[in-house]
């Protein structure tokens, strides 16, 4: 018999915490999970899933328009925001139930309260103290808004999913994943949308051409983008909206202002510091290659470690931790070549090294590119462009990176990611027969090197 109440006590039932808890229980561990808010965490409730549903909704605007070139007469479409929100809420409630059942089905004890760490082997939850051999912190992250006067007037992605009504106009601040995704969503749903970004190019850190091309497409679709701009203050405007004062002195007025300026690890008031857990300056839990914190019995996965903040990374970390703790297989995560998609309109997806990162790492590179109007748009009349790029090591001919902007980029890059993970060369891409006519076939038919 264990001298502890549980072998594992997980704090946070998001993607990572749920996966780790379920798999640990399947390996025979006695597991408890504490959740104070919602099952499924950010991804299910205020992230990936509702965001993608909203993105589909936004895309219909173009679809109705595009249909005319194919002979369809579509009456003037009308959009009803409360229907979308209600249908989304229903689906999320279903998923909350699925997550809870997955846990109870695996024999995990579910505690619907906030938990705090008392010491390396004890947790307080719902007025009771539990002992655990291992504690897993999987508490995720929370949107941050810079400290400017009037910041409380801004919404973040958390609120955007539940707005009682759509504003007529919105300003989205930021140039990362959430900013470009939500600017696309609001614009597609008919909201006059301005994106305000402090830098010169959105999607910093991605291949530079992706950010440039995406901004071009977003602008073509009607989004106003203001680069090298930032707000100094927000205030209520006379008409009930918000007036934002720019750092250079100008003003912008809109029905709403949404900040998408990054997320912070949820580590406050969890008892971590008192238990001896080292935190980085941004509050992230510092972990070793086995996801162990500075305290042997306390582990952390997912956004709370603030490394690669993606759901599939958190779930993979959960699996690795389960093997390490309860299957006698110390398992390290492999963070190389993680594919990712940004569900802007059009989508952007990428795997491996950008041209800039490859060069920084000392590779001499061959670059291949394709830019075209997708077949569908020859009849739809849309001017949307698709862009694809391969970054190849000039000496080994290994494909180091694949980048795409265009319809279903995420679906396409997921497949390419397998080839890159396997170390495929450009010659192996070239010897692969394309599927015709698709956009994806361009990845195996790029013959001319681009100038670098
Ligand atoms: P990101 O880190 O991706 O982007 C933050 C943006 O805000 C950057 O453009 C940054 O500018 C800007 N910014 C930061 N601080 C300030 C400030 N004080 N004033 C003005 N601008 C500022 O964060 P997000 O919030 O977009 O998303 C958080 C994370 O969530 C992502 O990094 C990603 O890991 C994950 N995510 C994944 C999604 C997916 O898989 N599709 C979707 C959504 C989120 P600069 O570039 O100059 O630093």
Short mmCIF file of C-alpha atoms and ligand atoms in Angstrom, two decimals:
data_model
loop_
_atom_site.label_atom_id
_atom_site.label_comp_id
_atom_site.label_asym_id
_atom_site.label_seq_id
_atom_site.Cartn_x
_atom_site.Cartn_y
_atom_site.Cartn_z
CA UNK A 1 0.00 0.00 0.00
CA UNK A 2 1.23 3.48 -0.88
CA UNK A 3 1.77 5.70 2.15
CA UNK A 4 0.17 8.51 0.13
CA UNK A 5 -3.48 9.16 -0.72
CA UNK A 6 -2.51 9.32 -4.41
CA UNK A 7 0.42 8.35 -6.61
CA UNK A 8 -0.23 11.46 -8.71
CA UNK A 9 -2.15 14.62 -7.92
CA UNK A 10 -2.69 16.74 -11.04
CA UNK A 11 -3.63 20.41 -10.76
CA UNK A 12 -5.44 21.56 -13.90
CA UNK A 13 -7.69 19.56 -16.23
CA UNK A 14 -6.60 21.08 -19.54
CA UNK A 15 -5.20 19.17 -22.49
CA UNK A 16 -1.94 18.25 -20.74
CA UNK A 17 -3.32 17.50 -17.28
CA UNK A 18 -6.15 15.33 -18.58
CA UNK A 19 -3.88 13.30 -20.86
CA UNK A 20 -1.23 12.77 -18.17
CA UNK A 21 -3.82 11.79 -15.56
CA UNK A 22 -5.64 9.36 -17.83
CA UNK A 23 -2.48 7.63 -19.05
CA UNK A 24 -0.96 7.45 -15.55
CA UNK A 25 -4.20 5.86 -14.29
CA UNK A 26 -4.08 3.40 -17.22
CA UNK A 27 -0.56 2.48 -16.10
CA UNK A 28 -1.97 1.57 -12.69
CA UNK A 29 -1.33 4.76 -10.73
CA UNK A 30 -3.88 6.10 -8.23
CA UNK A 31 -4.61 9.56 -9.63
CA UNK A 32 -6.58 12.64 -8.56
CA UNK A 33 -7.14 15.74 -10.67
CA UNK A 34 -8.28 19.14 -9.41
CA UNK A 35 -9.96 21.68 -11.68
CA UNK A 36 -11.41 24.98 -10.51
CA UNK A 37 -12.86 26.22 -13.80
CA UNK A 38 -13.65 24.07 -16.85
CA UNK A 39 -12.73 20.60 -18.11
CA UNK A 40 -10.58 20.70 -21.20
CA UNK A 41 -8.81 23.94 -20.22
CA UNK A 42 -8.01 26.73 -22.63
CA UNK A 43 -8.01 24.63 -25.79
CA UNK A 44 -11.53 23.29 -25.36
CA UNK A 45 -13.16 26.30 -23.72
CA UNK A 46 -11.47 29.50 -24.86
CA UNK A 47 -8.88 28.41 -27.39
CA UNK A 48 -8.30 26.00 -30.26
CA UNK A 49 -11.76 24.46 -30.53
CA UNK A 50 -14.10 27.47 -30.28
CA UNK A 51 -11.56 29.55 -32.24
CA UNK A 52 -11.63 27.08 -35.13
CA UNK A 53 -15.44 26.97 -35.05
CA UNK A 54 -15.50 30.77 -35.23
CA UNK A 55 -12.95 30.66 -38.04
CA UNK A 56 -15.23 28.35 -40.05
CA UNK A 57 -18.10 30.76 -39.39
CA UNK A 58 -16.03 33.69 -40.65
CA UNK A 59 -14.99 31.83 -43.78
CA UNK A 60 -18.60 31.38 -44.94
CA UNK A 61 -18.69 35.04 -45.90
CA UNK A 62 -16.19 34.34 -48.70
CA UNK A 63 -17.77 30.98 -49.53
CA UNK A 64 -21.16 32.57 -50.24
CA UNK A 65 -19.49 35.15 -52.42
CA UNK A 66 -17.31 32.59 -54.22
CA UNK A 67 -20.31 30.39 -55.02
CA UNK A 68 -21.62 32.86 -57.61
CA UNK A 69 -18.78 32.09 -60.04
CA UNK A 70 -19.86 28.43 -59.94
CA UNK A 71 -23.40 29.29 -60.99
CA UNK A 72 -25.07 29.58 -57.60
CA UNK A 73 -27.39 32.40 -56.74
CA UNK A 74 -27.17 33.00 -53.02
CA UNK A 75 -29.56 35.46 -51.41
CA UNK A 76 -27.88 38.26 -49.43
CA UNK A 77 -26.42 36.27 -46.49
CA UNK A 78 -27.18 37.42 -42.97
CA UNK A 79 -25.18 36.46 -39.93
CA UNK A 80 -26.63 35.91 -36.45
CA UNK A 81 -23.91 36.03 -33.77
CA UNK A 82 -26.05 34.69 -30.86
CA UNK A 83 -26.75 31.52 -32.88
CA UNK A 84 -23.04 30.91 -33.42
CA UNK A 85 -22.23 31.52 -29.74
CA UNK A 86 -25.09 29.28 -28.54
CA UNK A 87 -24.17 26.44 -30.90
CA UNK A 88 -20.52 26.76 -29.93
CA UNK A 89 -21.44 26.71 -26.22
CA UNK A 90 -23.48 23.55 -26.76
CA UNK A 91 -20.55 21.80 -28.44
CA UNK A 92 -18.13 22.94 -25.75
CA UNK A 93 -20.49 21.67 -23.01
CA UNK A 94 -20.51 18.31 -24.82
CA UNK A 95 -16.72 18.27 -24.89
CA UNK A 96 -16.52 19.24 -21.19
CA UNK A 97 -18.61 16.13 -20.49
CA UNK A 98 -16.41 13.96 -22.72
CA UNK A 99 -13.29 15.11 -20.88
CA UNK A 100 -14.85 14.45 -17.48
CA UNK A 101 -16.04 10.99 -18.55
CA UNK A 102 -12.63 10.11 -19.98
CA UNK A 103 -11.14 10.84 -16.56
CA UNK A 104 -13.74 9.04 -14.48
CA UNK A 105 -13.68 6.11 -16.93
CA UNK A 106 -9.95 5.75 -16.28
CA UNK A 107 -10.59 5.70 -12.52
CA UNK A 108 -9.22 9.20 -11.86
CA UNK A 109 -10.67 10.94 -8.78
CA UNK A 110 -12.11 14.29 -9.87
CA UNK A 111 -12.06 17.26 -7.49
CA UNK A 112 -13.89 20.37 -8.72
CA UNK A 113 -12.01 22.95 -6.68
CA UNK A 114 -8.87 25.03 -6.77
CA UNK A 115 -5.86 23.17 -5.41
CA UNK A 116 -2.77 24.68 -3.83
CA UNK A 117 0.51 23.06 -2.94
CA UNK A 118 1.32 22.91 0.78
CA UNK A 119 4.65 21.11 0.55
CA UNK A 120 6.36 18.72 -1.92
CA UNK A 121 3.91 15.91 -1.08
CA UNK A 122 0.74 17.66 0.08
CA UNK A 123 -2.01 19.56 -1.68
CA UNK A 124 -4.98 21.43 -0.26
CA UNK A 125 -8.19 21.21 -2.28
CA UNK A 126 -11.78 22.02 -1.30
CA UNK A 127 -10.88 22.33 2.39
CA UNK A 128 -9.14 18.94 2.54
CA UNK A 129 -5.47 17.98 2.51
CA UNK A 130 -4.28 15.17 0.27
CA UNK A 131 -0.89 13.52 0.16
CA UNK A 132 0.66 12.48 -3.15
CA UNK A 133 3.87 10.78 -4.24
CA UNK A 134 3.99 13.08 -7.28
CA UNK A 135 2.32 16.41 -7.98
CA UNK A 136 1.78 17.57 -11.56
CA UNK A 137 1.16 21.26 -12.24
CA UNK A 138 -0.69 21.68 -15.53
CA UNK A 139 -2.43 24.98 -14.87
CA UNK A 140 -1.85 26.54 -18.29
CA UNK A 141 -1.68 30.24 -19.06
CA UNK A 142 -3.85 33.35 -19.13
CA UNK A 143 -3.96 36.33 -21.56
CA UNK A 144 -1.98 39.40 -20.54
CA UNK A 145 -2.78 43.03 -21.29
CA UNK A 146 0.01 45.62 -20.99
CA UNK A 147 -0.32 47.95 -18.05
CA UNK A 148 -1.74 51.08 -19.71
CA UNK A 149 -4.45 53.47 -18.44
CA UNK A 150 -7.86 52.07 -19.34
CA UNK A 151 -6.61 48.50 -19.84
CA UNK A 152 -9.73 47.20 -18.07
CA UNK A 153 -11.80 48.40 -21.06
CA UNK A 154 -10.06 45.95 -23.38
CA UNK A 155 -11.22 42.42 -23.99
CA UNK A 156 -8.97 39.42 -24.55
CA UNK A 157 -9.63 36.13 -26.33
CA UNK A 158 -11.28 34.91 -23.11
CA UNK A 159 -14.12 37.42 -23.49
CA UNK A 160 -14.24 37.39 -27.29
CA UNK A 161 -15.85 33.95 -27.20
CA UNK A 162 -18.82 35.19 -25.15
CA UNK A 163 -19.55 38.72 -26.40
CA UNK A 164 -23.30 39.38 -26.00
CA UNK A 165 -23.23 41.11 -29.38
CA UNK A 166 -20.71 41.80 -32.12
CA UNK A 167 -19.37 45.35 -32.19
CA UNK A 168 -19.60 47.25 -35.46
CA UNK A 169 -15.87 47.84 -35.34
CA UNK A 170 -12.92 46.42 -33.43
CA UNK A 171 -9.23 47.06 -32.99
CA UNK A 172 -7.13 43.97 -32.35
CA UNK A 173 -3.73 44.62 -30.78
CA UNK A 174 -0.81 42.26 -31.42
CA UNK A 175 0.81 40.44 -34.31
CA UNK A 176 0.99 36.83 -33.10
CA UNK A 177 -1.25 33.76 -33.46
CA UNK A 178 -4.26 35.10 -31.58
CA UNK A 179 -4.19 38.59 -33.07
CA UNK A 180 -4.18 37.47 -36.72
CA UNK A 181 -6.68 34.68 -36.06
CA UNK A 182 -9.19 36.97 -34.33
CA UNK A 183 -8.70 39.85 -36.76
CA UNK A 184 -9.62 37.36 -39.51
CA UNK A 185 -12.59 36.07 -37.55
CA UNK A 186 -14.06 39.50 -36.78
CA UNK A 187 -13.46 40.72 -40.31
CA UNK A 188 -15.09 37.63 -41.79
CA UNK A 189 -18.11 38.08 -39.53
CA UNK A 190 -18.60 41.59 -40.86
CA UNK A 191 -16.96 43.67 -38.13
CA UNK A 192 -14.86 46.62 -39.37
CA UNK A 193 -11.46 45.43 -38.20
CA UNK A 194 -8.14 47.18 -37.57
CA UNK A 195 -5.01 45.31 -36.52
CA UNK A 196 -2.51 47.39 -34.56
CA UNK A 197 0.94 45.85 -34.27
CA UNK A 198 4.05 47.38 -32.74
CA UNK A 199 6.45 45.67 -35.17
CA UNK A 200 7.00 45.83 -38.92
CA UNK A 201 5.76 42.32 -39.80
CA UNK A 202 3.17 40.04 -38.22
CA UNK A 203 4.08 36.52 -37.08
CA UNK A 204 7.54 37.39 -35.85
CA UNK A 205 9.60 34.24 -35.45
CA UNK A 206 7.99 32.54 -38.45
CA UNK A 207 9.52 32.56 -41.93
CA UNK A 208 9.52 36.26 -42.83
CA UNK A 209 7.66 35.72 -46.10
CA UNK A 210 4.71 34.16 -44.27
CA UNK A 211 4.14 37.30 -42.22
CA UNK A 212 4.51 39.57 -45.24
CA UNK A 213 2.19 37.52 -47.46
CA UNK A 214 -0.41 37.02 -44.74
CA UNK A 215 -0.60 40.76 -44.07
CA UNK A 216 -1.13 41.35 -47.82
CA UNK A 217 -3.99 38.84 -47.95
CA UNK A 218 -5.59 40.15 -44.75
CA UNK A 219 -5.48 43.68 -46.15
CA UNK A 220 -7.05 42.50 -49.43
CA UNK A 221 -9.90 41.03 -47.41
CA UNK A 222 -10.58 44.40 -45.81
CA UNK A 223 -8.57 44.46 -42.58
CA UNK A 224 -6.75 47.73 -41.89
CA UNK A 225 -3.29 46.97 -40.58
CA UNK A 226 -1.26 49.61 -38.74
CA UNK A 227 2.34 48.54 -38.29
CA UNK A 228 4.75 50.16 -35.85
CA UNK A 229 1.81 51.38 -33.80
CA UNK A 230 0.96 50.81 -30.20
CA UNK A 231 -1.52 52.23 -27.71
CA UNK A 232 -0.63 54.43 -24.75
CA UNK A 233 -4.12 54.55 -23.19
CA UNK A 234 -7.73 53.50 -23.65
CA UNK A 235 -10.79 55.52 -22.64
CA UNK A 236 -14.56 55.27 -23.07
CA UNK A 237 -15.78 57.24 -26.08
CA UNK A 238 -18.93 59.38 -26.12
CA UNK A 239 -20.81 56.83 -28.28
CA UNK A 240 -20.16 53.97 -25.83
CA UNK A 241 -17.16 52.62 -27.72
CA UNK A 242 -13.49 52.97 -26.91
CA UNK A 243 -11.03 55.64 -27.93
CA UNK A 244 -7.45 54.43 -28.01
CA UNK A 245 -4.62 56.92 -27.91
CA UNK A 246 -1.61 55.86 -29.93
CA UNK A 247 1.89 56.29 -28.53
CA UNK A 248 2.59 58.75 -31.36
CA UNK A 249 -0.39 60.83 -30.23
CA UNK A 250 -3.11 59.92 -32.76
CA UNK A 251 -6.37 58.26 -31.75
CA UNK A 252 -8.51 55.39 -32.98
CA UNK A 253 -12.11 54.82 -31.97
CA UNK A 254 -13.87 51.46 -32.21
CA UNK A 255 -16.72 49.53 -30.64
CA UNK A 256 -14.23 47.24 -28.89
CA UNK A 257 -10.50 46.78 -28.38
CA UNK A 258 -9.11 43.28 -28.09
CA UNK A 259 -5.60 42.63 -26.80
CA UNK A 260 -3.77 39.55 -28.05
CA UNK A 261 -0.37 40.40 -26.67
CA UNK A 262 0.72 37.09 -25.24
CA UNK A 263 -0.14 34.83 -22.33
CA UNK A 264 1.39 34.35 -18.89
CA UNK A 265 1.85 31.05 -17.02
CA UNK A 266 -0.75 30.44 -14.28
CA UNK A 267 1.57 30.03 -11.30
CA UNK A 268 0.37 32.71 -8.87
CA UNK A 269 -0.80 31.68 -5.43
CA UNK A 270 -0.31 27.99 -6.06
CA UNK A 271 2.19 27.56 -3.23
CA UNK A 272 4.98 26.78 -5.68
CA UNK A 273 7.63 29.14 -4.33
CA UNK A 274 7.02 28.03 -0.73
CA UNK A 275 7.42 24.41 -1.80
CA UNK A 276 10.80 25.30 -3.33
CA UNK A 277 9.84 25.25 -7.03
CA UNK A 278 12.05 27.51 -9.18
CA UNK A 279 10.14 29.90 -11.42
CA UNK A 280 11.51 31.89 -14.34
CA UNK A 281 11.10 35.68 -14.31
CA UNK A 282 7.90 35.34 -16.37
CA UNK A 283 6.49 32.99 -13.73
CA UNK A 284 7.00 29.81 -15.77
CA UNK A 285 7.89 26.62 -13.92
CA UNK A 286 11.41 25.58 -14.86
CA UNK A 287 11.63 21.88 -15.65
CA UNK A 288 14.36 19.45 -16.66
CA UNK A 289 14.28 17.14 -19.68
CA UNK A 290 11.97 14.77 -17.75
CA UNK A 291 9.54 17.61 -16.92
CA UNK A 292 10.62 17.64 -13.28
CA UNK A 293 10.80 20.97 -11.44
CA UNK A 294 13.52 21.91 -8.96
CA UNK A 295 11.55 19.79 -6.44
CA UNK A 296 11.87 16.05 -7.15
CA UNK A 297 8.18 15.24 -6.58
CA UNK A 298 6.72 18.24 -8.48
CA UNK A 299 6.43 18.16 -12.27
CA UNK A 300 4.98 20.54 -14.85
CA UNK A 301 3.76 20.29 -18.43
CA UNK A 302 2.17 22.55 -21.03
CA UNK A 303 1.75 26.33 -21.07
CA UNK A 304 2.71 26.67 -17.40
CA UNK A 305 6.30 25.93 -18.47
CA UNK A 306 5.98 28.60 -21.23
CA UNK A 307 8.07 26.90 -23.90
CA UNK A 308 6.13 25.68 -26.94
CA UNK A 309 2.58 26.58 -25.99
CA UNK A 310 0.56 24.24 -28.17
CA UNK A 311 -2.04 21.65 -27.14
CA UNK A 312 -0.40 18.69 -28.92
CA UNK A 313 2.89 19.54 -27.18
CA UNK A 314 1.17 19.54 -23.77
CA UNK A 315 -0.49 16.19 -24.46
CA UNK A 316 2.78 14.68 -25.72
CA UNK A 317 4.48 15.96 -22.55
CA UNK A 318 1.71 14.31 -20.53
CA UNK A 319 2.39 10.97 -22.25
CA UNK A 320 6.16 11.32 -21.77
CA UNK A 321 5.70 12.10 -18.07
CA UNK A 322 3.38 9.11 -17.58
CA UNK A 323 6.00 6.78 -19.09
CA UNK A 324 8.73 8.32 -16.95
CA UNK A 325 6.81 8.12 -13.68
CA UNK A 326 4.75 4.97 -13.94
CA UNK A 327 6.15 2.73 -16.67
CA UNK A 328 9.81 2.74 -15.74
CA UNK A 329 10.71 4.35 -19.08
CA UNK A 330 12.37 7.74 -18.57
CA UNK A 331 11.14 9.58 -21.65
CA UNK A 332 12.44 12.84 -23.06
CA UNK A 333 10.34 15.02 -25.32
CA UNK A 334 11.53 15.65 -28.84
CA UNK A 335 10.84 19.30 -29.57
CA UNK A 336 12.35 19.30 -33.06
CA UNK A 337 10.21 19.92 -36.12
CA UNK A 338 6.90 20.58 -34.36
CA UNK A 339 4.37 21.62 -36.99
CA UNK A 340 1.93 24.40 -36.23
CA UNK A 341 -0.89 26.24 -37.96
CA UNK A 342 -2.29 29.72 -37.56
CA UNK A 343 -5.97 29.73 -38.43
CA UNK A 344 -6.00 33.17 -39.95
CA UNK A 345 -7.89 33.60 -43.23
CA UNK A 346 -6.08 32.32 -45.26
CA UNK A 347 -4.48 29.71 -43.02
CA UNK A 348 -0.75 29.65 -42.41
CA UNK A 349 1.17 26.53 -41.39
CA UNK A 350 4.76 25.67 -40.94
CA UNK A 351 7.17 22.94 -39.88
CA UNK A 352 10.92 23.03 -39.35
CA UNK A 353 13.27 25.93 -39.89
CA UNK A 354 12.43 29.26 -41.45
CA UNK A 355 14.89 30.56 -44.06
CA UNK A 356 16.20 33.05 -41.48
CA UNK A 357 16.63 30.44 -38.71
CA UNK A 358 18.36 28.01 -41.08
CA UNK A 359 20.85 30.69 -42.10
CA UNK A 360 21.39 31.73 -38.47
CA UNK A 361 22.26 28.13 -37.65
CA UNK A 362 24.94 28.17 -40.34
CA UNK A 363 23.16 26.24 -43.10
CA UNK A 364 23.78 27.17 -46.69
CA UNK A 365 20.29 26.92 -48.11
CA UNK A 366 18.50 26.26 -51.36
CA UNK A 367 15.09 27.91 -51.39
CA UNK A 368 12.12 26.77 -53.48
CA UNK A 369 8.91 28.75 -53.70
CA UNK A 370 5.52 28.58 -55.35
CA UNK A 371 2.98 31.39 -55.45
CA UNK A 372 -0.29 30.96 -57.29
CA UNK A 373 -4.02 31.49 -57.38
CA UNK A 374 -5.71 28.23 -56.35
CA UNK A 375 -7.77 26.48 -59.06
CA UNK A 376 -11.00 27.15 -57.15
CA UNK A 377 -10.41 30.88 -57.44
CA UNK A 378 -10.15 30.82 -61.25
CA UNK A 379 -13.96 30.66 -61.15
CA UNK A 380 -14.71 32.19 -57.76
CA UNK A 381 -13.07 35.44 -58.77
CA UNK A 382 -11.24 35.69 -55.46
CA UNK A 383 -7.80 37.25 -55.70
CA UNK A 384 -6.53 35.19 -52.74
CA UNK A 385 -3.02 33.84 -53.33
CA UNK A 386 -1.45 30.63 -52.07
CA UNK A 387 2.22 30.60 -51.10
CA UNK A 388 4.53 27.66 -50.42
CA UNK A 389 8.19 27.48 -49.59
CA UNK A 390 10.78 24.80 -48.94
CA UNK A 391 14.04 25.49 -47.12
CA UNK A 392 16.65 22.89 -48.11
CA UNK A 393 20.18 22.35 -46.79
CA UNK A 394 22.38 22.95 -49.84
CA UNK A 395 24.98 20.33 -48.96
CA UNK A 396 22.89 17.44 -47.56
CA UNK A 397 19.76 18.30 -49.59
CA UNK A 398 17.67 17.58 -46.48
CA UNK A 399 14.44 19.58 -46.33
CA UNK A 400 14.82 21.74 -43.24
CA UNK A 401 11.53 23.57 -43.35
CA UNK A 402 8.20 23.75 -45.17
CA UNK A 403 5.95 26.81 -45.02
CA UNK A 404 2.56 27.52 -46.48
CA UNK A 405 -0.13 30.17 -46.61
CA UNK A 406 -3.35 29.11 -48.24
CA UNK A 407 -6.52 27.07 -47.85
CA UNK A 408 -6.09 24.07 -45.56
CA UNK A 409 -2.42 24.86 -44.91
CA UNK A 410 -2.63 23.05 -41.56
CA UNK A 411 -4.01 19.88 -43.17
CA UNK A 412 -1.27 19.90 -45.79
CA UNK A 413 1.69 20.72 -43.53
CA UNK A 414 0.69 17.95 -41.10
CA UNK A 415 1.56 15.40 -43.80
CA UNK A 416 4.73 17.21 -44.87
CA UNK A 417 5.80 17.22 -41.20
CA UNK A 418 6.05 13.42 -41.24
CA UNK A 419 8.45 13.56 -44.19
CA UNK A 420 10.56 16.22 -42.49
CA UNK A 421 10.58 14.25 -39.23
CA UNK A 422 11.88 11.28 -41.24
CA UNK A 423 14.70 13.45 -42.65
CA UNK A 424 13.41 13.52 -46.24
CA UNK A 425 15.61 15.08 -48.92
CA UNK A 426 14.53 17.39 -51.70
CA UNK A 427 15.11 14.52 -54.17
CA UNK A 428 12.64 12.38 -52.19
CA UNK A 429 10.08 15.19 -52.28
CA UNK A 430 10.67 15.42 -56.07
CA UNK A 431 10.31 11.67 -56.61
CA UNK A 432 6.94 11.69 -54.84
CA UNK A 433 4.06 11.73 -57.31
CA UNK A 434 1.69 14.64 -56.83
CA UNK A 435 -2.07 14.38 -56.39
CA UNK A 436 -3.57 16.35 -59.22
CA UNK A 437 -5.13 18.85 -59.13
CA UNK A 438 -4.37 19.96 -55.59
CA UNK A 439 -2.44 22.80 -54.05
CA UNK A 440 -0.43 20.30 -52.01
CA UNK A 441 1.15 18.81 -55.16
CA UNK A 442 3.21 21.99 -55.48
CA UNK A 443 5.33 20.72 -52.60
CA UNK A 444 6.58 17.87 -54.83
CA UNK A 445 6.88 19.82 -58.07
CA UNK A 446 9.09 22.78 -57.12
CA UNK A 447 12.06 22.54 -59.49
CA UNK A 448 13.50 26.06 -59.80
CA UNK A 449 15.64 27.41 -57.00
CA UNK A 450 14.66 30.90 -55.86
CA UNK A 451 17.34 33.49 -55.32
CA UNK A 452 18.22 33.79 -51.64
P1 LIG B 1 2.15 35.53 -29.28
O1 LIG B 1 3.32 35.45 -28.38
O2 LIG B 1 2.03 34.59 -30.42
O3 LIG B 1 2.03 37.00 -29.84
C1 LIG B 1 2.00 38.11 -28.99
C2 LIG B 1 1.97 39.36 -29.85
O4 LIG B 1 1.74 40.49 -29.03
C3 LIG B 1 3.28 39.59 -30.58
O5 LIG B 1 2.97 40.08 -31.85
C4 LIG B 1 3.97 40.63 -29.71
O6 LIG B 1 4.79 41.49 -30.43
C5 LIG B 1 2.79 41.43 -29.20
N1 LIG B 1 3.05 42.05 -27.91
C6 LIG B 1 3.58 41.47 -26.81
N2 LIG B 1 3.64 42.34 -25.79
C7 LIG B 1 3.16 43.50 -26.26
C8 LIG B 1 2.97 44.79 -25.68
N3 LIG B 1 3.31 45.04 -24.43
N4 LIG B 1 2.47 45.77 -26.45
C9 LIG B 1 2.12 45.52 -27.75
N5 LIG B 1 2.26 44.33 -28.34
C10 LIG B 1 2.78 43.33 -27.61
O7 LIG B 1 0.91 35.45 -28.27
P2 LIG B 1 -0.62 35.18 -28.51
O8 LIG B 1 -1.29 35.88 -27.39
O9 LIG B 1 -1.02 35.47 -29.91
O10 LIG B 1 -0.73 33.61 -28.32
C11 LIG B 1 -0.13 32.97 -27.18
C12 LIG B 1 0.36 31.60 -27.54
O11 LIG B 1 -0.73 30.71 -27.62
C13 LIG B 1 1.03 31.50 -28.91
O12 LIG B 1 2.37 31.88 -28.89
C14 LIG B 1 0.86 30.06 -29.22
O13 LIG B 1 1.89 29.33 -28.61
C15 LIG B 1 -0.48 29.73 -28.59
N6 LIG B 1 -1.56 29.72 -29.61
C16 LIG B 1 -1.57 28.78 -30.59
C17 LIG B 1 -2.55 28.77 -31.56
C18 LIG B 1 -2.54 27.74 -32.66
O14 LIG B 1 -1.91 26.72 -32.50
N7 LIG B 1 -3.21 28.01 -33.77
C19 LIG B 1 -3.61 29.77 -31.56
C20 LIG B 1 -3.49 30.72 -30.51
C21 LIG B 1 -2.52 30.69 -29.57
P3 LIG B 1 6.29 41.13 -30.82
O15 LIG B 1 6.20 40.17 -31.95
O16 LIG B 1 6.85 42.44 -31.22
O17 LIG B 1 6.91 40.56 -29.59
#
